[in-house]
Structures are given as structure tokens and as C-alpha cells.
mmCIF file of C-alpha atoms in Angstrom:
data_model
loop_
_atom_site.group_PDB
_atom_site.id
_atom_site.type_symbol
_atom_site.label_atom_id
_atom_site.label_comp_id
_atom_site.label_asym_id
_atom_site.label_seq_id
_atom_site.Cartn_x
_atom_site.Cartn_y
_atom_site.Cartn_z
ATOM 1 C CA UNK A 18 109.856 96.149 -1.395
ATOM 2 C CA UNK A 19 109.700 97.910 -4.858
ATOM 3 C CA UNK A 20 109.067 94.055 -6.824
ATOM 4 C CA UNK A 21 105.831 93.906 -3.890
ATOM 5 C CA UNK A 22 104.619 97.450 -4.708
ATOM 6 C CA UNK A 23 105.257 96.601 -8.951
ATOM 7 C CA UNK A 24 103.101 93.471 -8.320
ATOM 8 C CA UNK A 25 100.293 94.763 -6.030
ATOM 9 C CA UNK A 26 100.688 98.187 -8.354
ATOM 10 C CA UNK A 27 99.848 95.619 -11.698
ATOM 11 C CA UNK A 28 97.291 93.253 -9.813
ATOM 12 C CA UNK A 29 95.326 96.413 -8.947
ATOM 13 C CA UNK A 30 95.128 97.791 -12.655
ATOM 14 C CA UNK A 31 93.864 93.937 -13.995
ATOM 15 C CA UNK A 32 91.425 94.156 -11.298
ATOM 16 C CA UNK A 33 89.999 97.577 -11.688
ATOM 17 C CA UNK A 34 89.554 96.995 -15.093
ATOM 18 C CA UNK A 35 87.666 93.636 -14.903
ATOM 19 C CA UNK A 36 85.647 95.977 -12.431
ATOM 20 C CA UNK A 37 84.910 98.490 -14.393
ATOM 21 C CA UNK A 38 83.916 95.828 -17.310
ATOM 22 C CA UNK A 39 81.376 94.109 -14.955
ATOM 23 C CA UNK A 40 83.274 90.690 -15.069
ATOM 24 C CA UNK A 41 84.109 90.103 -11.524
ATOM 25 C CA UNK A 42 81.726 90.749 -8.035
ATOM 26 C CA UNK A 43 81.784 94.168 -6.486
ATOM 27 C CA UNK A 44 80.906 94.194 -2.495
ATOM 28 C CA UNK A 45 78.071 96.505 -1.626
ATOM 29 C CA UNK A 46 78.323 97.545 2.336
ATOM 30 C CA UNK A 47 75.471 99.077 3.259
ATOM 31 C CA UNK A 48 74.800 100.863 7.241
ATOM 32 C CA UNK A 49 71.314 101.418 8.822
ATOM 33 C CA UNK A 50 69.264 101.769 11.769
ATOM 34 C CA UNK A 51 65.562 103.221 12.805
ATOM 35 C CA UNK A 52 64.931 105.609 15.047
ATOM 36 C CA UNK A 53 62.350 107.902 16.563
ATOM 37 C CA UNK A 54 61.575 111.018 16.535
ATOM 38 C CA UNK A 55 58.620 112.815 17.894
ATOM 39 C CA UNK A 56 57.076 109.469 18.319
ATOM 40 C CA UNK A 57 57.799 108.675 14.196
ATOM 41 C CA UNK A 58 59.978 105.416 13.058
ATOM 42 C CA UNK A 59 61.953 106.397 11.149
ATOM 43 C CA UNK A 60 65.218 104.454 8.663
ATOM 44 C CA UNK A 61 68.592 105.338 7.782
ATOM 45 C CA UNK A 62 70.335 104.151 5.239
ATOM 46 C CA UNK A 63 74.028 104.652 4.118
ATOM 47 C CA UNK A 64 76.965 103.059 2.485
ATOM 48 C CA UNK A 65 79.558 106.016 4.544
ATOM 49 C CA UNK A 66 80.530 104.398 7.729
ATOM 50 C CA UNK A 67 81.237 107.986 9.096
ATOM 51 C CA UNK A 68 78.347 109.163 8.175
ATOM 52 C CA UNK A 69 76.265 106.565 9.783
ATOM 53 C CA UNK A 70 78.011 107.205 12.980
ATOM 54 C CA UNK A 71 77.375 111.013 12.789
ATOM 55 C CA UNK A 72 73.464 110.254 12.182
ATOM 56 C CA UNK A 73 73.638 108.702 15.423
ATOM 57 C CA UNK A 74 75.622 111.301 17.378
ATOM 58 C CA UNK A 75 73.072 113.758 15.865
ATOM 59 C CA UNK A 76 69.799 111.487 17.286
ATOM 60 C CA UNK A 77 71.235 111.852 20.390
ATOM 61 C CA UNK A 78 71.744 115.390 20.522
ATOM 62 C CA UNK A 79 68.370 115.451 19.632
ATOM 63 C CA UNK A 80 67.140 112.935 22.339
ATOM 64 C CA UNK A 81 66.395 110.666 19.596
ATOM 65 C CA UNK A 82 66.453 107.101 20.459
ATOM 66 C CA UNK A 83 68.461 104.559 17.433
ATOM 67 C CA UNK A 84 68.296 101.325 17.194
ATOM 68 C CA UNK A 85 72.402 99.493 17.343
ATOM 69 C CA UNK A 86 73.916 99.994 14.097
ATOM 70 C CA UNK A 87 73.236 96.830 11.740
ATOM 71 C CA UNK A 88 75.874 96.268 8.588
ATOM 72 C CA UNK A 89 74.689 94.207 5.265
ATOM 73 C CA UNK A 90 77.034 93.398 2.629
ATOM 74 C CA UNK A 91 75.888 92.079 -0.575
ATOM 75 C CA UNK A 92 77.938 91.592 -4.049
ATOM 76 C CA UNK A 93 76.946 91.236 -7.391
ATOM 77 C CA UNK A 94 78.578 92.074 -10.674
ATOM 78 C CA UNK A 95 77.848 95.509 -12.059
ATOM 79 C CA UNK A 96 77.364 96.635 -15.814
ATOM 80 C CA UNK A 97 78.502 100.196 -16.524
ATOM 81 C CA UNK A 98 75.484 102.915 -15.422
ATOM 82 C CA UNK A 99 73.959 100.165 -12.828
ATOM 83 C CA UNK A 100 75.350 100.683 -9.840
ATOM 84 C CA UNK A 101 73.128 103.509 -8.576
ATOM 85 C CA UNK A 102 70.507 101.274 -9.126
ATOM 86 C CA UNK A 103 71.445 98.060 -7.627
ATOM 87 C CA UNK A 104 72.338 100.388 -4.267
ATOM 88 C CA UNK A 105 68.993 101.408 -3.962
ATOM 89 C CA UNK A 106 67.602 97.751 -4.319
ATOM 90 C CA UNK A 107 69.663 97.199 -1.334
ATOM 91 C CA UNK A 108 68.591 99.996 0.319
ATOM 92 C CA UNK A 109 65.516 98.848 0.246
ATOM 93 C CA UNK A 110 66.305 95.908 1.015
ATOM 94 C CA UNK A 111 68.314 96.780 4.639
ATOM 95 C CA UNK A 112 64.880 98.968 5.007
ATOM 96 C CA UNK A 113 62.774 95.517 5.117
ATOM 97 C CA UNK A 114 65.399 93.568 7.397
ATOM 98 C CA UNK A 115 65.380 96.452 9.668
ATOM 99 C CA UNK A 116 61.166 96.038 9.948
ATOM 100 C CA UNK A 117 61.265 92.886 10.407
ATOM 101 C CA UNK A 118 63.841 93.284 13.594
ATOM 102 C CA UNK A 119 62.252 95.849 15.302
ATOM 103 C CA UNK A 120 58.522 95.776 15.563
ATOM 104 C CA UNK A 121 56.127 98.228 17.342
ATOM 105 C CA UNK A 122 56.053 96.497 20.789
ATOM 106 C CA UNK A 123 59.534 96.823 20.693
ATOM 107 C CA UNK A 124 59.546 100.607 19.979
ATOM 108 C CA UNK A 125 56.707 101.057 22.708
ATOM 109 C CA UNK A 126 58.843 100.035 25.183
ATOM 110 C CA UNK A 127 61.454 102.645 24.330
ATOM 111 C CA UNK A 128 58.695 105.132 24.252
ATOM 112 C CA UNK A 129 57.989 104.201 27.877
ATOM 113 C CA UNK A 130 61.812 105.067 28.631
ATOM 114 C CA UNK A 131 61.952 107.798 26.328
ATOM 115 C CA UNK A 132 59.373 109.726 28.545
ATOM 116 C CA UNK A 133 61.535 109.985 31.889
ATOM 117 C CA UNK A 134 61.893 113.707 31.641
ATOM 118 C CA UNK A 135 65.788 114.778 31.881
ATOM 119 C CA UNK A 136 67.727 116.356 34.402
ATOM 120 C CA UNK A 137 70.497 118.767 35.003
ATOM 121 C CA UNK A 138 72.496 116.329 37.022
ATOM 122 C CA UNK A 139 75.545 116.330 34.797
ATOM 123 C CA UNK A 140 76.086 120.339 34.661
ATOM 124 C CA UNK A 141 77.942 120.695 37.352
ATOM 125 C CA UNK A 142 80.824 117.778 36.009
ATOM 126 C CA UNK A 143 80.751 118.988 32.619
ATOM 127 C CA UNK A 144 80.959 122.967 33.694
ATOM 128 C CA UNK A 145 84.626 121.737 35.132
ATOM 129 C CA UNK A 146 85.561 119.888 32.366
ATOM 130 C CA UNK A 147 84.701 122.480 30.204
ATOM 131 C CA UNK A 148 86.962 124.845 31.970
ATOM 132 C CA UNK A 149 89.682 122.400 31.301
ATOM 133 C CA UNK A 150 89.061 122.681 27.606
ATOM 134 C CA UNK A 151 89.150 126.849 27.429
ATOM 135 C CA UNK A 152 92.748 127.420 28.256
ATOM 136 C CA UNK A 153 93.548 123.776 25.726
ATOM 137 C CA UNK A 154 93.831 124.127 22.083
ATOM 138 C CA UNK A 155 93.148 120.484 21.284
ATOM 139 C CA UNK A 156 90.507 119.535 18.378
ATOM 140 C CA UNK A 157 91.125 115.941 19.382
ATOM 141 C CA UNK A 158 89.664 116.663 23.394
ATOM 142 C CA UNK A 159 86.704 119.066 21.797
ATOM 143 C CA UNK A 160 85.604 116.118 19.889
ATOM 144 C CA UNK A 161 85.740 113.813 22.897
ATOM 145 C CA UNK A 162 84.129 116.356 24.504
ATOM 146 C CA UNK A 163 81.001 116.522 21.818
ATOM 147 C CA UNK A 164 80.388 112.340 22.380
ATOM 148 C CA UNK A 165 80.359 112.812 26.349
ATOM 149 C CA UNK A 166 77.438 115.465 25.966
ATOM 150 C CA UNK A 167 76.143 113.860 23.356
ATOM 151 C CA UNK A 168 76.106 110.762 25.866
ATOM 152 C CA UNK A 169 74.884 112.843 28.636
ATOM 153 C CA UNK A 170 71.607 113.650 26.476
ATOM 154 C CA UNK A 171 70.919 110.281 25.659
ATOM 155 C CA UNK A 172 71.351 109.121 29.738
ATOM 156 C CA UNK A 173 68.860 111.829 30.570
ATOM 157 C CA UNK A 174 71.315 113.463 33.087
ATOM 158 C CA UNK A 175 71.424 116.862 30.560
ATOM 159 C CA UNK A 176 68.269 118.896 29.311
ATOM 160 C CA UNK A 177 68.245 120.104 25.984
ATOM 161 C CA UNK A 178 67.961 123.063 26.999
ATOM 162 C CA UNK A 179 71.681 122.707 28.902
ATOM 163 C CA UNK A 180 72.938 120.441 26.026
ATOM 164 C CA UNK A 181 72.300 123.466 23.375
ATOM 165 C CA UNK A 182 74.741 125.557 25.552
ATOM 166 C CA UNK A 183 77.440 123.340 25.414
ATOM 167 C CA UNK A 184 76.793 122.266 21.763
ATOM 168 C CA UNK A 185 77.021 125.767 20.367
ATOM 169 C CA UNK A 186 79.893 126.303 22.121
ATOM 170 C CA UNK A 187 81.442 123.406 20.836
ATOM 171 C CA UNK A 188 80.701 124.513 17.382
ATOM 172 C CA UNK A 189 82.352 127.775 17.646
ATOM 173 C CA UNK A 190 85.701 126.159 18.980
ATOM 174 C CA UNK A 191 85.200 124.009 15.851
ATOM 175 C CA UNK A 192 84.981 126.759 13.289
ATOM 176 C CA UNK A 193 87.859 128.330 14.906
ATOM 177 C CA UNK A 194 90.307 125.011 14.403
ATOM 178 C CA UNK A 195 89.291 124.575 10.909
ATOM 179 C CA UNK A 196 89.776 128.522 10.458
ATOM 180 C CA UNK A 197 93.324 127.832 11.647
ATOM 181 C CA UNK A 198 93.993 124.514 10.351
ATOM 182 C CA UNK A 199 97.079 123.748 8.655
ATOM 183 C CA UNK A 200 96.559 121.961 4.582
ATOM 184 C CA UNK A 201 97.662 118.289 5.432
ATOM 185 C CA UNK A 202 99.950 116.255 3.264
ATOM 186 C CA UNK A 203 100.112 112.238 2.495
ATOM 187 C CA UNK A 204 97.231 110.071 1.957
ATOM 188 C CA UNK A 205 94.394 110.451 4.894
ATOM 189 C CA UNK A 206 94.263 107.161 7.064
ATOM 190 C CA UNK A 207 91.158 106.943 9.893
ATOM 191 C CA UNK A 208 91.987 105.189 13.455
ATOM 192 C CA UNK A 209 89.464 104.463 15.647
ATOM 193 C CA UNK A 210 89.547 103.261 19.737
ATOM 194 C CA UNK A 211 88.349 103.311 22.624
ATOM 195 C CA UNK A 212 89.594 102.650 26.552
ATOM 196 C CA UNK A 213 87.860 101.288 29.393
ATOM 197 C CA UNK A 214 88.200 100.835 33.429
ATOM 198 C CA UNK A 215 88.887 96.686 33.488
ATOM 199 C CA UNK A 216 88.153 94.832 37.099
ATOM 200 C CA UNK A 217 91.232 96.446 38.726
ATOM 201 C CA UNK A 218 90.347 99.739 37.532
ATOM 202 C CA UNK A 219 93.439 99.910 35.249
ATOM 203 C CA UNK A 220 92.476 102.089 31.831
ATOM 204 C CA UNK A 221 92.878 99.399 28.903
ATOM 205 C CA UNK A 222 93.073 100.724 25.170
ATOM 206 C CA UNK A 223 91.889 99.489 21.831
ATOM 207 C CA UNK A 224 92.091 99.952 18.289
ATOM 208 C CA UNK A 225 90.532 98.672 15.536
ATOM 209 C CA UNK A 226 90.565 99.181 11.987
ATOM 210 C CA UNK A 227 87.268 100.324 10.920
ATOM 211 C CA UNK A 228 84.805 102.375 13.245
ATOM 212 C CA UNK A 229 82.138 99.794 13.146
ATOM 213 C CA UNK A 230 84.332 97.373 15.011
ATOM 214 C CA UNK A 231 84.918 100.243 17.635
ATOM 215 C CA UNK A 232 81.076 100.745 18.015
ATOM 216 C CA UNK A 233 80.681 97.037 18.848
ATOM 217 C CA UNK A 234 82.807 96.632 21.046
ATOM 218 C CA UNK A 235 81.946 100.051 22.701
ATOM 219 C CA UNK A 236 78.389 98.377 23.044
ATOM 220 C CA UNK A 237 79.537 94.757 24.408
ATOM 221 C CA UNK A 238 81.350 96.740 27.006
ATOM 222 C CA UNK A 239 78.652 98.940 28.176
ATOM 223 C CA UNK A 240 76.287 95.726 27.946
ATOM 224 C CA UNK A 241 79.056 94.219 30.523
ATOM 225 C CA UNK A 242 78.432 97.597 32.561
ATOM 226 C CA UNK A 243 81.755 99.145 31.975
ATOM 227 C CA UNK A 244 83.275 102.233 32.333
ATOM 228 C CA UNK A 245 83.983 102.911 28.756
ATOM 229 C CA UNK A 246 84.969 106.007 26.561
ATOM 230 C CA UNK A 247 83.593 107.163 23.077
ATOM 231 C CA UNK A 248 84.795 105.753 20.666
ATOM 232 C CA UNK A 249 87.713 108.062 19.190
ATOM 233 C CA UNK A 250 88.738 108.746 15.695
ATOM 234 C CA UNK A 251 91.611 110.463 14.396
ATOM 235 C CA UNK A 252 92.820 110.775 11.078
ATOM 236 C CA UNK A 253 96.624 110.606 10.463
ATOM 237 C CA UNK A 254 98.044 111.920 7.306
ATOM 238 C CA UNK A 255 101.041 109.691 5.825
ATOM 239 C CA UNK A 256 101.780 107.783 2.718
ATOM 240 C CA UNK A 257 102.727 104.675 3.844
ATOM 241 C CA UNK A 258 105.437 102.894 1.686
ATOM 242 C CA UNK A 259 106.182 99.574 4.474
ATOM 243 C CA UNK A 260 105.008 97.846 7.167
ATOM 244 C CA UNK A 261 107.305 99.941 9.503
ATOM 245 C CA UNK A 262 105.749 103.113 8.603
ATOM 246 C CA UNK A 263 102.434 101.587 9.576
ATOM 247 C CA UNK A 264 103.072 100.235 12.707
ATOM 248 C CA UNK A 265 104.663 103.081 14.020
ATOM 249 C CA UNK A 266 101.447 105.283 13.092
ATOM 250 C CA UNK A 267 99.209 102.479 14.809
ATOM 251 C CA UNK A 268 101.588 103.253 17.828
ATOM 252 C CA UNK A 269 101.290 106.824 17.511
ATOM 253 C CA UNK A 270 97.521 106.620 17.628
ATOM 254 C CA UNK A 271 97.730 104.226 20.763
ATOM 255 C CA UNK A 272 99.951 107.009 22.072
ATOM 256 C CA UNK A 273 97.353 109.868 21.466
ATOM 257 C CA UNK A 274 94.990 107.497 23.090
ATOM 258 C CA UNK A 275 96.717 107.284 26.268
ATOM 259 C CA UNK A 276 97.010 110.781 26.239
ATOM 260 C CA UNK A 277 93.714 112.315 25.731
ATOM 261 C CA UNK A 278 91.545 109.645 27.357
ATOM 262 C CA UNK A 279 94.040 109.521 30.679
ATOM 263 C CA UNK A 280 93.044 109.135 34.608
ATOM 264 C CA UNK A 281 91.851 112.267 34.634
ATOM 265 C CA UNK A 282 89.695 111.910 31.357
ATOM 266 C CA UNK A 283 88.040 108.994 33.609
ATOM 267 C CA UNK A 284 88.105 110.672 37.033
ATOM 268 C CA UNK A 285 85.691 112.976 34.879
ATOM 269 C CA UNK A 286 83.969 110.101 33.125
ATOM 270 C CA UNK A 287 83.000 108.133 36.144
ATOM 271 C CA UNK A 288 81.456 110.802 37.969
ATOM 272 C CA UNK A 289 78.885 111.401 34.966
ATOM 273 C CA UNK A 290 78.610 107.377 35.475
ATOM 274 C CA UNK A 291 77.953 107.555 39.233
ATOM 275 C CA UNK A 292 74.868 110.405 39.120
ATOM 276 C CA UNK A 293 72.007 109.341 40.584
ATOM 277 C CA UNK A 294 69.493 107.434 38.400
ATOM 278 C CA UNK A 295 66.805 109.263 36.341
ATOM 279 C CA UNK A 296 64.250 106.735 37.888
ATOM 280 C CA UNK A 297 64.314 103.722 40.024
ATOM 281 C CA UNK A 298 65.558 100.398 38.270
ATOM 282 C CA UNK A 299 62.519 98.996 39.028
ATOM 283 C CA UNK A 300 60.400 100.699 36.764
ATOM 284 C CA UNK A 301 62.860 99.490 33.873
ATOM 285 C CA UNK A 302 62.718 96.504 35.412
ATOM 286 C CA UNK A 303 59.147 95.658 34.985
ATOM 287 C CA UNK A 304 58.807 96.982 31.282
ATOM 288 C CA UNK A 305 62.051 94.651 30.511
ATOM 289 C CA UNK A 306 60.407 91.579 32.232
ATOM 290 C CA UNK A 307 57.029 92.245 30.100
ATOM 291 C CA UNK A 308 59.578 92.826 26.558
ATOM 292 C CA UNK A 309 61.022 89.125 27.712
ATOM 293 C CA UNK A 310 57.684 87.404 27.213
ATOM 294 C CA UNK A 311 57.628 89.221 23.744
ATOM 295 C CA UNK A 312 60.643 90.350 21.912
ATOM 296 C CA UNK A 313 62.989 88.565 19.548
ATOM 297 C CA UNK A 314 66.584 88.264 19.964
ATOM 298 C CA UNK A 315 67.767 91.332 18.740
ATOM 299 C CA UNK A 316 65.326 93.302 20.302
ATOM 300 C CA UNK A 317 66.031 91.932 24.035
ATOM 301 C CA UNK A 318 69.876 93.032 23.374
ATOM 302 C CA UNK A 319 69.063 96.224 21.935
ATOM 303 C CA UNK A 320 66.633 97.077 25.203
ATOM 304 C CA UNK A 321 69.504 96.155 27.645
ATOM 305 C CA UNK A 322 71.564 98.356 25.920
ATOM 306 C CA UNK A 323 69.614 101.122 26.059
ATOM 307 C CA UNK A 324 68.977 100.394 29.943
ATOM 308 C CA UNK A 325 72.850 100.462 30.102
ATOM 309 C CA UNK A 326 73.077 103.571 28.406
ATOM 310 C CA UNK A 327 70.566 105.023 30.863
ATOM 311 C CA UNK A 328 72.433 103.159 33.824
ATOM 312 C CA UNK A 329 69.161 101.601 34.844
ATOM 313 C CA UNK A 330 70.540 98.154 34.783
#
């Protein structure tokens, strides 16, 4: 193992340097989506997969819709003080794609949906899972708990008003784990999954390396009309010096899966699934057949989605 970590060690010094000396192609990943807000589109734009994520969560909070996440990669070779400016060329660039995707029939058709007013239907599930969470001292639940009402804003089945309550609350648990948090040691390593009710209503986990992936397939299950978690992240601190040290962290974060997100978790989960409907499927029904005559590809899946997430389909 030490004549593997000598090679890869020596491979990784040639390479940086023909990096840093603009002879070789650097990759260039770049995140972005529109959105709304107060009837504005609006772009956004980012090379942090976390962060891009976290815009989202935030749109929702806000009752903001966001178009599905869209990932460009580009590479080109970089002279020293360019870089900055060959990201922003791509930024633009991912700007112009995203135009051209979505156009403004498209977005009036979310406008129509965006203007079901909300309701209070989820208060009294969430009150009792809340409860749950006051006696628990787990970060890992609070932030599961953040993406259900973040979830619960977005299906319409929370106010703002409501949402605010439990948001602020949430932030004050927050402040008090990192106030208490322990200084972690090892490198930091990011895990993402998610679990889901398959046909025989047995809970199924997933991981995935990257959080993208988990956000995909967290949208072609809900598309499929699933029962499906948040996707959850957790970041494990190790230094990882073989395969066995990595495998037995992936099974450690399959283990915390099956422990936070458990029958219970989804007792909880398909109750906020089974409210009734903001508005009769019909009236989604007839804006979706009129989008059919009229929108491309990727703006007929991103509609059903958004019907999905509103359970009107």
C-alpha cells in the first residue's frame, strides 16, 4: 500500500505542476438554475455544489419556485491570473443555456401554480414531530427536519407565516450545536442519500457520491410518485489510508441512514404526503395539457415535477 500511495503521491505533484503551468486541461463545473421571485426571473450561478443546493432550500423557504438543478462542465487550459476570467465566461455562458430552456410561457404556467394560496394543513404533523426533536440532541434529525418544512412550503400545505415559526426555531437549536460542537479531526469527507417506500412499502436506501447525483435521483423518484426523503448529507471526518477504511465509513453512513430516516421517520413523512390537495388535480390538469401543445422537453419534465412536488399529479 505505501509503493500505491508513493506513486499516486508523485503522479499528483507532475500533475499539479503541469496545472499550475497551463499545459494540461482544467475541468470547469459550473451549477445553475432560475427562479422567481415576486414575479422576477431570476439566475444562479455557482461552481459549490453545496452551495447550489442551499440556494434552493432557501427559494423554498421563501416560496420561491427553481427551476431542476442543471450541471455544465467545460475544460480548457488556464494561464496563470486567467482563471477568474474564463469562470465568468462560463457563467455567462450557463446564464444563456438556462434562457434558452426555460422561456416565459413556461414560467407563466408556474405563476398560475404559484398563486394557490397555502394552507396550514401540515401543522398539526409537524407540531408532533417537533416534539420528538425537543427532548433529542441530534444535529443530523434537525437538519432533516429543516428539508421537510422546507418541503412543506414549497407543497403549499405550510404558510409562511407557520414556516417562520418552525424555521427560527430551527436556527436556535442550530446555534446551540455549533456552540457545543466538538473541533473534528481527519480530512472532512461529504455523504449524501436518500430512502424511499418501494411497491411493498419496504424503506430502500441510497448513497451516492456527490449530492447532485442524490438530487436526481430524489427527483426521478418523486416524478415516479414516491414516497421519498430529503436528500441527507453528513460529513464524516477520517483520513483514509485503504480501501477498508473507506468502505467501512460508506457503511457507517448507510447505518446512520437507517437510523435517522426509520419507519417512524416515514410514518411521519407519509402523512404530510397524504394531506388533502391544495386544489383539485384538474385545474393542474388543464394548464399541463395547454404547456403540452407548447413547451420543450425540459420544460414538460420540469412542470411534472413541480405538480409532483405539489402532489397534484
Amino acid at each position: 500500500m505505501q509503493s500505491y500511495g508513493g506513486r499516486d503521491q508523485a503522479i499528483s505533484s507532475y500533475y499539479e505542476k503541469l496545472l499550475q503551468a497551463g499545459a494540461v486541461d482544467e475541468e470547469f463545473q459550473l451549477f445553475g438554475c432560475m427562479y422567481l421571485e415576486k414575479g422576477e426571473q431570476g439566475f444562479f450561478v455557482t461552481e459549490r455544489e453545496q452551495k447550489m443546493f442551499r440556494f434552493q432550500m432557501e427559494c423554498e423557504q421563501k416560496n420561491c419556485y427553481c427551476t431542476p438543478v442543471s450541471l455544465y462542465t467545460y475544460w480548457s487550459k488556464v494561464t496563470k491570473g486567467e482563471r477568474q476570467m474564463l469562470k465568468r465566461q462560463y457563467q455567462f455562458d450557463v446564464i444563456k443555456k438556462l434562457e434558452q430552456q426555460y422561456g416565459d410561457m413556461f414560467f407563466h404556467g408556474i405563476t398560475n401554480l404559484e398563486a394557490i394560496p397555502p394552507t396550514d394543513a401540515a401543522v398539526e404533523v409537524l407540531d408532533r414531530w417537533k416534539k420528538q426533536l425537543d427532548s433529542c440532541y441530534d444535529l443530523d434529525l434537525l437538519q432533516l427536519y429543516e428539508a421537510i418544512i422546507s418541503a412543506a412550503l414549497q407543497m403549499k400545505i405550510l404558510t409562511p407565516f407557520s414556516g417562520l415559526r418552525y424555521l427560527e426555531w430551527i436556527g436556535r437549536m442550530k446555534q446551540q450545536f455549533q456552540e457545543d460542537m466538538l473541533q473534528q479531526e481527519g480530512e472532512a469527507h461529504v455523504y449524501a442519500g436518500l430512502a424511499y417506500l418501494d411497491e411493498n412499502d419496504g424503506i430502500r436506501y441510497l448513497q451516492f457520491g456527490k449530492q447532485y447525483a442524490a438530487w436526481q435521483k430524489h427527483q426521478e423518484l418523486l416524478l415516479k410518485g414516491k414516497t421519498v426523503s430529503p436528500v441527507f448529507l453528513k460529513t464524516l471526518y477520517y483520513t483514509a489510508n485503504d480501501f477498508q477504511t473507506i468502505q467501512a465509513k460508506r457503511r457507517e453512513f448507510v447505518a446512520c441512514m437507517q437510523d435517522k430516516m426509520n419507519k417512524k421517520f416515514f410514518v411521519s413523512l407519509e402523512q404530510l404526503y397524504t394531506l388533502p390537495r391544495i386544489i383539485a388535480s384538474e385545474r393542474y390538469q388543464a394548464v399541463a395539457e395547454k404547456a403540452e401543445q407548447f413547451f420543450c422537453r425540459e420544460e414538460k419534465i420540469a412542470f411534472q415535477l413541480y405538480g409532483r412536488q405539489l402532489r397534484l399529479v
